[in-house]
XYZ file of N, CA and C in Angstrom:
576
model
N 38.661 -37.329 -4.652
C 37.392 -36.637 -4.537
C 37.571 -35.127 -4.659
N 38.663 -34.624 -4.102
C 38.880 -33.180 -4.162
C 39.052 -32.712 -5.602
N 39.718 -33.529 -6.421
C 39.843 -33.184 -7.840
C 38.477 -33.144 -8.516
N 37.587 -34.044 -8.140
C 36.248 -34.047 -8.723
C 35.509 -32.758 -8.357
N 35.700 -32.291 -7.131
C 35.095 -31.019 -6.734
C 35.684 -29.866 -7.544
N 36.994 -29.901 -7.764
C 37.638 -28.848 -8.556
C 37.082 -28.825 -9.973
N 36.942 -29.987 -10.587
C 36.396 -30.064 -11.954
C 34.963 -29.545 -11.965
N 34.166 -29.954 -10.966
C 32.773 -29.483 -10.889
C 32.710 -27.964 -10.732
N 33.724 -27.400 -10.050
C 33.776 -25.943 -9.860
C 34.423 -25.232 -11.040
N 34.907 -25.993 -12.025
C 35.561 -25.396 -13.191
C 36.923 -24.804 -12.861
N 37.624 -25.388 -11.874
C 38.907 -24.846 -11.453
C 40.024 -25.874 -11.603
N 41.229 -25.363 -11.713
C 42.415 -26.201 -11.743
C 42.552 -26.886 -10.383
N 42.864 -28.194 -10.352
C 42.966 -28.907 -9.072
C 43.978 -28.309 -8.093
N 45.098 -27.846 -8.597
C 46.089 -27.210 -7.727
C 45.546 -25.896 -7.162
N 45.019 -25.037 -8.021
C 44.506 -23.737 -7.572
C 43.334 -23.911 -6.613
N 42.506 -24.903 -6.855
C 41.370 -25.189 -5.972
C 41.866 -25.523 -4.562
N 42.843 -26.417 -4.474
C 43.413 -26.778 -3.173
C 44.074 -25.565 -2.518
N 44.813 -24.832 -3.318
C 45.541 -23.666 -2.805
C 44.579 -22.674 -2.140
N 43.446 -22.431 -2.782
C 42.461 -21.507 -2.213
C 41.871 -22.062 -0.919
N 41.610 -23.360 -0.879
C 41.047 -23.972 0.330
C 42.024 -23.939 1.500
N 43.314 -23.881 1.208
C 44.341 -23.923 2.244
C 44.860 -22.543 2.632
N 44.113 -21.510 2.308
C 44.550 -20.140 2.590
C 44.884 -19.922 4.071
N 44.182 -20.609 4.970
C 44.424 -20.428 6.415
C 45.271 -21.562 6.997
N 45.927 -22.311 6.141
C 46.764 -23.442 6.570
C 48.136 -23.310 5.910
N 48.997 -22.453 6.459
C 50.243 -22.101 5.779
C 51.196 -23.269 5.515
N 51.263 -24.237 6.401
C 52.209 -25.344 6.171
C 51.692 -26.273 5.065
N 50.398 -26.551 5.058
C 49.822 -27.332 3.955
C 50.069 -26.607 2.627
N 49.766 -25.335 2.647
C 49.873 -24.539 1.424
C 51.315 -24.445 0.935
N 52.258 -24.345 1.855
C 53.669 -24.235 1.462
C 54.149 -25.486 0.742
N 53.795 -26.674 1.256
C 54.236 -27.891 0.562
C 53.523 -28.040 -0.770
N 52.249 -27.660 -0.816
C 51.486 -27.727 -2.058
C 52.105 -26.827 -3.127
N 52.385 -25.583 -2.752
C 52.964 -24.634 -3.710
C 54.340 -25.078 -4.183
N 55.145 -25.583 -3.266
C 56.493 -26.020 -3.635
C 56.453 -27.215 -4.578
N 55.558 -28.163 -4.301
C 55.432 -29.338 -5.176
C 54.991 -28.918 -6.574
N 54.010 -28.044 -6.643
C 53.521 -27.581 -7.950
C 54.623 -26.852 -8.710
N 55.354 -26.005 -8.011
C 56.450 -25.255 -8.649
C 57.525 -26.207 -9.175
N 57.990 -27.120 -8.329
C 59.081 -28.030 -8.707
C 58.658 -28.999 -9.815
N 57.365 -29.321 -9.878
C 56.878 -30.250 -10.896
C 56.535 -29.560 -12.211
N 56.552 -28.235 -12.208
C 56.169 -27.513 -13.423
C 54.674 -27.586 -13.684
N 53.902 -27.503 -12.598
C 52.446 -27.591 -12.720
C 51.949 -26.567 -13.736
N 51.078 -26.995 -14.592
C 50.511 -26.113 -15.604
C 51.221 -26.176 -16.938
N 52.456 -26.677 -16.958
C 53.162 -26.842 -18.235
C 52.479 -27.953 -19.023
N 52.284 -27.756 -20.314
C 51.582 -28.787 -21.098
C 52.374 -30.087 -21.177
N 51.627 -31.182 -21.250
C 52.205 -32.502 -21.432
C 51.677 -33.082 -22.748
N 52.429 -33.990 -23.354
C 51.940 -34.609 -24.593
C 50.691 -35.459 -24.343
N 49.975 -35.769 -25.406
C 48.792 -36.631 -25.327
C 49.183 -37.971 -24.694
N 48.320 -38.467 -23.828
C 48.594 -39.723 -23.153
C 49.365 -39.567 -21.855
N 49.714 -38.332 -21.517
C 50.423 -38.075 -20.256
C 49.550 -37.199 -19.387
N 49.717 -37.343 -18.083
C 48.931 -36.551 -17.151
C 49.707 -36.278 -15.882
N 49.266 -35.247 -15.194
C 49.901 -34.829 -13.941
C 48.789 -34.698 -12.895
N 49.025 -35.237 -11.687
C 48.047 -35.144 -10.613
C 48.720 -34.730 -9.323
N 47.935 -34.160 -8.427
C 48.492 -33.602 -7.193
C 47.659 -34.046 -5.998
N 48.320 -34.157 -4.850
C 47.638 -34.470 -3.594
C 48.462 -33.887 -2.452
N 47.791 -33.572 -1.350
C 48.459 -33.040 -0.159
C 47.907 -33.764 1.065
N 48.765 -33.940 2.061
C 48.387 -34.765 3.208
C 49.126 -34.288 4.467
N 48.487 -34.526 5.618
C 49.136 -34.261 6.909
C 48.961 -35.479 7.806
N 50.052 -35.925 8.392
C 49.985 -36.937 9.448
C 51.243 -36.846 10.300
N 51.137 -37.238 11.548
C 52.262 -37.209 12.481
C 52.893 -35.819 12.554
N 52.051 -34.790 12.400
C 52.472 -33.389 12.419
C 53.432 -33.037 11.287
N 53.441 -33.839 10.231
C 54.235 -33.543 9.030
C 53.287 -33.292 7.867
N 53.742 -32.490 6.927
C 52.923 -32.080 5.791
C 53.633 -32.513 4.518
N 52.908 -33.195 3.627
C 53.506 -33.733 2.407
C 52.591 -33.424 1.231
N 53.186 -32.985 0.134
C 52.455 -32.849 -1.125
C 53.226 -33.634 -2.183
N 52.481 -34.238 -3.101
C 53.109 -34.993 -4.178
C 52.423 -34.681 -5.490
N 53.241 -34.573 -6.527
C 52.759 -34.463 -7.891
C 53.275 -35.690 -8.632
N 52.353 -36.440 -9.226
C 52.719 -37.625 -10.006
C 52.495 -37.335 -11.482
N 53.413 -37.817 -12.309
C 53.258 -37.746 -13.764
C 53.185 -39.166 -14.289
N 52.197 -39.406 -15.159
C 51.994 -40.736 -15.711
C 51.950 -40.686 -17.235
N 52.228 -41.834 -17.836
C 52.027 -42.041 -19.269
C 51.089 -43.222 -19.419
N 50.001 -43.031 -20.190
C 49.000 -44.073 -20.384
C 48.997 -44.482 -21.856
N 49.034 -45.796 -22.093
C 48.971 -46.346 -23.448
C 47.508 -46.567 -23.843
N 47.204 -46.684 -25.145
C 45.811 -46.899 -25.575
C 45.151 -48.145 -24.965
N 45.949 -49.165 -24.625
C 45.372 -50.378 -24.027
C 45.105 -50.222 -22.529
N 45.371 -49.035 -21.973
C 45.125 -48.768 -20.560
C 46.329 -48.993 -19.670
N 47.347 -49.678 -20.186
C 48.545 -49.847 -19.367
C 49.175 -48.477 -19.135
N 49.815 -48.326 -18.015
C 50.389 -47.017 -17.696
C 51.643 -47.187 -16.874
N 52.387 -46.109 -16.825
C 53.601 -46.064 -16.031
C 53.618 -44.751 -15.266
N 54.024 -44.815 -14.008
C 54.254 -43.598 -13.227
C 55.687 -43.191 -13.535
N 55.845 -42.062 -14.209
C 57.155 -41.626 -14.694
C 57.952 -40.837 -13.662
N 57.244 -40.003 -12.911
C 57.940 -39.049 -12.037
C 57.048 -38.699 -10.861
N 57.663 -38.528 -9.701
C 56.943 -38.033 -8.531
C 57.790 -36.929 -7.919
N 57.168 -35.778 -7.726
C 57.802 -34.680 -7.012
C 57.135 -34.625 -5.644
N 57.935 -34.749 -4.614
C 57.437 -34.812 -3.237
C 58.045 -33.656 -2.444
N 57.200 -32.928 -1.733
C 57.697 -31.896 -0.820
C 57.218 -32.246 0.576
N 58.065 -31.972 1.548
C 57.746 -32.338 2.922
C 58.177 -31.224 3.875
N 57.299 -30.933 4.823
C 57.610 -30.056 5.954
C 57.446 -30.917 7.198
N 58.568 -31.325 7.749
C 58.560 -32.165 8.957
C 59.269 -31.436 10.097
N 59.112 -30.123 10.100
C 59.809 -29.334 11.111
C 61.278 -29.222 10.759
N 62.107 -28.977 11.755
C 63.544 -28.868 11.527
C 64.045 -30.187 10.942
N 64.735 -30.104 9.818
C 65.229 -31.300 9.128
C 66.530 -31.746 9.785
N 66.427 -32.675 10.731
C 67.597 -33.131 11.470
C 68.556 -33.896 10.561
N 68.031 -34.788 9.739
C 68.864 -35.557 8.815
C 68.177 -35.602 7.454
N 68.494 -34.653 6.580
C 67.816 -34.565 5.281
C 67.897 -35.838 4.435
N 69.006 -36.565 4.510
C 69.117 -37.793 3.712
C 68.133 -38.853 4.190
N 67.931 -38.965 5.490
C 66.961 -39.922 6.025
C 65.543 -39.499 5.641
N 65.262 -38.204 5.688
C 63.944 -37.697 5.299
C 63.663 -38.061 3.848
N 64.617 -37.809 2.966
C 64.438 -38.143 1.545
C 64.228 -39.642 1.370
N 65.030 -40.453 2.055
C 64.892 -41.908 1.936
C 63.526 -42.381 2.430
N 63.038 -41.792 3.508
C 61.725 -42.178 4.027
C 60.612 -41.795 3.046
N 60.711 -40.631 2.432
C 59.699 -40.233 1.452
C 59.747 -41.160 0.238
N 60.952 -41.459 -0.248
C 61.095 -42.363 -1.398
C 60.527 -43.740 -1.077
N 60.859 -44.267 0.097
C 60.340 -45.567 0.499
C 58.832 -45.558 0.660
N 58.295 -44.483 1.219
C 56.846 -44.350 1.368
C 56.148 -44.323 0.027
N 56.747 -43.647 -0.941
C 56.178 -43.605 -2.290
C 56.182 -45.005 -2.897
N 57.280 -45.742 -2.745
C 57.336 -47.112 -3.246
C 56.301 -48.004 -2.580
N 56.160 -47.875 -1.267
C 55.180 -48.674 -0.524
C 53.762 -48.323 -0.966
N 53.482 -47.019 -1.099
C 52.154 -46.581 -1.533
C 51.836 -47.021 -2.952
N 52.838 -46.993 -3.827
C 52.618 -47.467 -5.195
C 52.357 -48.966 -5.231
N 52.992 -49.732 -4.347
C 52.701 -51.166 -4.262
C 51.210 -51.373 -3.992
N 50.669 -50.643 -3.030
C 49.245 -50.761 -2.709
C 48.368 -50.311 -3.878
N 48.738 -49.186 -4.496
C 47.921 -48.637 -5.573
C 47.934 -49.496 -6.834
N 49.057 -50.146 -7.107
C 49.191 -50.894 -8.355
C 48.977 -52.399 -8.199
N 49.290 -52.937 -7.029
C 49.276 -54.397 -6.871
C 48.552 -54.895 -5.628
N 48.143 -54.042 -4.746
C 47.738 -54.428 -3.400
C 46.396 -55.094 -3.222
N 46.078 -56.037 -4.054
C 44.792 -56.723 -3.913
C 44.897 -57.922 -2.970
N 43.977 -57.991 -2.033
C 43.858 -59.131 -1.129
C 42.567 -59.848 -1.522
N 42.675 -61.135 -1.814
C 41.510 -61.907 -2.245
C 41.202 -63.006 -1.231
N 39.933 -63.403 -1.221
C 39.469 -64.454 -0.329
C 38.948 -65.625 -1.155
N 39.206 -66.819 -0.680
C 38.662 -68.030 -1.294
C 38.257 -68.970 -0.165
N 37.007 -69.405 -0.194
C 36.477 -70.284 0.842
C 36.691 -69.690 2.241
N 36.530 -68.374 2.345
C 36.631 -67.700 3.633
C 38.041 -67.462 4.141
N 39.046 -67.714 3.299
C 40.440 -67.534 3.721
C 41.161 -66.574 2.779
N 42.078 -65.827 3.355
C 42.909 -64.935 2.544
C 43.866 -65.786 1.715
N 43.928 -65.508 0.407
C 44.783 -66.296 -0.486
C 46.251 -65.880 -0.430
N 46.533 -64.646 -0.117
C 47.908 -64.166 -0.074
C 48.485 -64.442 1.312
N 49.595 -65.170 1.341
C 50.170 -65.514 2.636
C 51.488 -64.808 2.906
N 52.192 -64.425 1.843
C 53.481 -63.778 2.019
C 53.882 -63.168 0.680
N 55.122 -62.746 0.571
C 55.561 -62.050 -0.631
C 55.572 -62.924 -1.880
N 55.519 -64.223 -1.746
C 55.483 -65.097 -2.915
C 54.200 -64.922 -3.710
N 53.106 -64.565 -3.039
C 51.833 -64.401 -3.749
C 51.190 -63.029 -3.503
N 51.975 -62.092 -3.041
C 51.540 -60.703 -2.911
C 52.579 -59.850 -3.626
N 52.302 -59.446 -4.869
C 53.334 -58.744 -5.645
C 53.695 -57.383 -5.063
N 54.973 -57.107 -5.043
C 55.494 -55.818 -4.611
C 55.913 -55.013 -5.831
N 56.043 -53.722 -5.651
C 56.524 -52.861 -6.716
C 57.915 -53.314 -7.137
N 58.129 -53.464 -8.419
C 59.436 -53.854 -8.951
C 60.268 -52.598 -9.200
N 61.568 -52.763 -9.180
C 62.464 -51.617 -9.386
C 62.177 -50.949 -10.730
N 61.785 -51.744 -11.732
C 61.485 -51.182 -13.051
C 60.204 -50.344 -13.042
N 59.378 -50.494 -12.001
C 58.145 -49.723 -11.891
C 58.326 -48.446 -11.065
N 59.440 -48.341 -10.374
C 59.662 -47.187 -9.505
C 59.936 -45.952 -10.356
N 59.158 -44.902 -10.153
C 59.379 -43.677 -10.929
C 60.606 -42.916 -10.435
N 60.996 -41.915 -11.225
C 61.983 -40.943 -10.746
C 61.321 -40.175 -9.613
N 62.000 -40.030 -8.499
C 61.430 -39.332 -7.350
C 62.349 -38.176 -6.966
N 61.752 -37.012 -6.802
C 62.467 -35.839 -6.302
C 61.850 -35.476 -4.958
N 62.675 -35.315 -3.948
C 62.186 -34.921 -2.632
C 62.750 -33.543 -2.307
N 61.858 -32.645 -1.952
C 62.251 -31.283 -1.583
C 61.747 -31.013 -0.166
N 62.651 -30.642 0.709
C 62.314 -30.373 2.099
C 62.054 -28.880 2.257
N 60.877 -28.562 2.780
C 60.511 -27.166 3.004
C 61.156 -26.722 4.320
N 61.968 -25.671 4.291
C 62.611 -25.201 5.530
C 61.556 -24.831 6.573
N 61.831 -25.202 7.812
C 60.877 -24.963 8.887
C 61.626 -24.761 10.196
N 61.011 -24.007 11.080
C 61.565 -23.839 12.426
C 60.723 -24.581 13.460
N 59.704 -25.320 13.012
C 58.861 -26.097 13.922
C 59.661 -27.282 14.471
N 59.203 -27.848 15.566
C 59.911 -28.994 16.140
C 59.886 -30.165 15.140
N 60.904 -31.012 15.153
C 60.955 -32.144 14.222
C 59.777 -33.095 14.446
N 59.263 -33.628 13.340
C 58.097 -34.521 13.417
C 58.364 -35.795 12.619
N 57.331 -36.602 12.396
C 57.495 -37.923 11.785
C 57.682 -37.912 10.287
N 58.497 -38.855 9.810
C 58.682 -39.008 8.361
C 58.537 -40.467 7.911
N 58.166 -41.376 8.809
C 58.048 -42.776 8.426
C 56.851 -43.061 7.554
N 55.683 -42.562 7.922
C 54.457 -42.861 7.200
C 53.929 -41.735 6.303
N 54.191 -40.476 6.544
C 53.531 -39.412 5.788
C 53.746 -39.426 4.272
N 54.755 -40.097 3.778
C 54.963 -40.160 2.330
C 54.061 -41.135 1.623
N 53.371 -42.006 2.384
C 52.546 -43.052 1.771
C 51.182 -42.541 1.274
N 50.366 -41.877 2.097
C 48.984 -41.584 1.696
C 48.785 -40.732 0.444
N 49.631 -39.746 0.132
C 49.296 -38.914 -1.032
C 49.600 -39.535 -2.399
N 50.352 -40.644 -2.466
C 50.760 -41.125 -3.786
C 49.602 -41.720 -4.584
N 48.742 -42.515 -3.970
C 47.622 -43.101 -4.729
C 46.696 -42.018 -5.283
N 46.290 -41.013 -4.482
C 45.449 -39.968 -5.067
C 46.169 -39.145 -6.131
N 47.464 -38.893 -5.951
C 48.193 -38.133 -6.978
C 48.230 -38.912 -8.283
N 48.458 -40.229 -8.215
C 48.471 -41.061 -9.428
C 47.076 -41.117 -10.044
N 46.046 -41.329 -9.218
C 44.679 -41.383 -9.741
C 44.304 -40.070 -10.424
N 44.708 -38.952 -9.842
C 44.425 -37.651 -10.447
C 45.198 -37.466 -11.756
N 46.426 -37.977 -11.811
C 47.209 -37.906 -13.046
C 46.578 -38.768 -14.134
N 46.071 -39.936 -13.747
C 45.409 -40.811 -14.723
C 44.160 -40.139 -15.289
N 43.409 -39.443 -14.437
C 42.250 -38.695 -14.922
C 42.684 -37.601 -15.904
N 43.750 -36.901 -15.553
C 44.240 -35.833 -16.433
C 44.650 -36.391 -17.794
N 45.171 -37.622 -17.818
C 45.622 -38.226 -19.072
C 44.494 -38.866 -19.868
N 43.469 -39.390 -19.176
C 42.451 -40.194 -19.862
C 41.031 -39.660 -19.758
N 40.764 -38.810 -18.763
C 39.389 -38.378 -18.524
C 38.565 -39.428 -17.790
N 39.208 -40.477 -17.307
C 38.513 -41.542 -16.577
C 38.943 -41.515 -15.102
N 37.953 -41.615 -14.213
C 38.213 -41.591 -12.775
C 38.569 -42.975 -12.262
N 39.538 -43.007 -11.373
C 39.925 -44.229 -10.669
C 39.323 -44.137 -9.275
N 38.495 -45.121 -8.927
C 37.866 -45.109 -7.604
C 38.100 -46.399 -6.825
N 38.903 -47.303 -7.382
C 39.192 -48.565 -6.704
C 40.680 -48.864 -6.796
N 41.189 -49.443 -5.713
C 42.576 -49.892 -5.699
C 42.596 -51.398 -5.522
N 43.527 -52.102 -6.116
C 44.564 -51.569 -6.997
C 43.961 -51.082 -8.313
N 44.663 -50.184 -8.955
C 44.206 -49.568 -10.204
C 44.183 -50.623 -11.305
N 43.053 -50.723 -11.985
C 42.870 -51.691 -13.061
C 43.109 -50.994 -14.401
N 44.184 -51.329 -15.114
C 44.454 -50.697 -16.403
C 43.315 -50.859 -17.413
N 42.517 -51.918 -17.306
C 41.401 -52.108 -18.230
C 40.400 -50.963 -18.141
N 40.297 -50.335 -16.979
C 39.353 -49.217 -16.809
C 39.856 -47.945 -17.487
N 41.094 -47.955 -17.962
C 41.692 -46.755 -18.564
C 41.799 -46.852 -20.082
N 41.301 -47.930 -20.686
C 41.442 -48.116 -22.130
C 40.842 -46.959 -22.891
N 41.525 -46.560 -23.953
C 41.060 -45.452 -24.799
C 39.837 -45.855 -25.593
């Protein structure tokens, strides 16, 4: 939704967020770092798009930039995710990176495959046999950058999950001009 407001205002989605976060230094720091590391503003070839999202939970701040490639039939691939996190003092940077990577994988599972269906009043999915998970071949390249902080250490288990779906949806819009408003993302809605 924030990207839609930026477009309506005639502004770049990153710059729009940046201006709104002028009084929120930790949000703004992860946003700026993600945009910088992802090369925000650099042109991409036709059929490719870049999207951004920022989130706070458990007193941690996360921004993600997703890059996608969309084919004319609407099929797409998430190629790259740049993730920045401020979780206070980084006690164990390798664990922080692993948690962000895992959160991105979990969030992509929901965004790409996470449909729960009902039949005769019952949920049809009972376990992993009939609830598809993200496959290793679908996992994008992920870069995690930890923003130095002197704040007390905070959570890293869940904060990597929420920004990935909006970042991917925003990247798909950048590539196709079509808005994604339902999850899981239906490639048929992205056909050229």
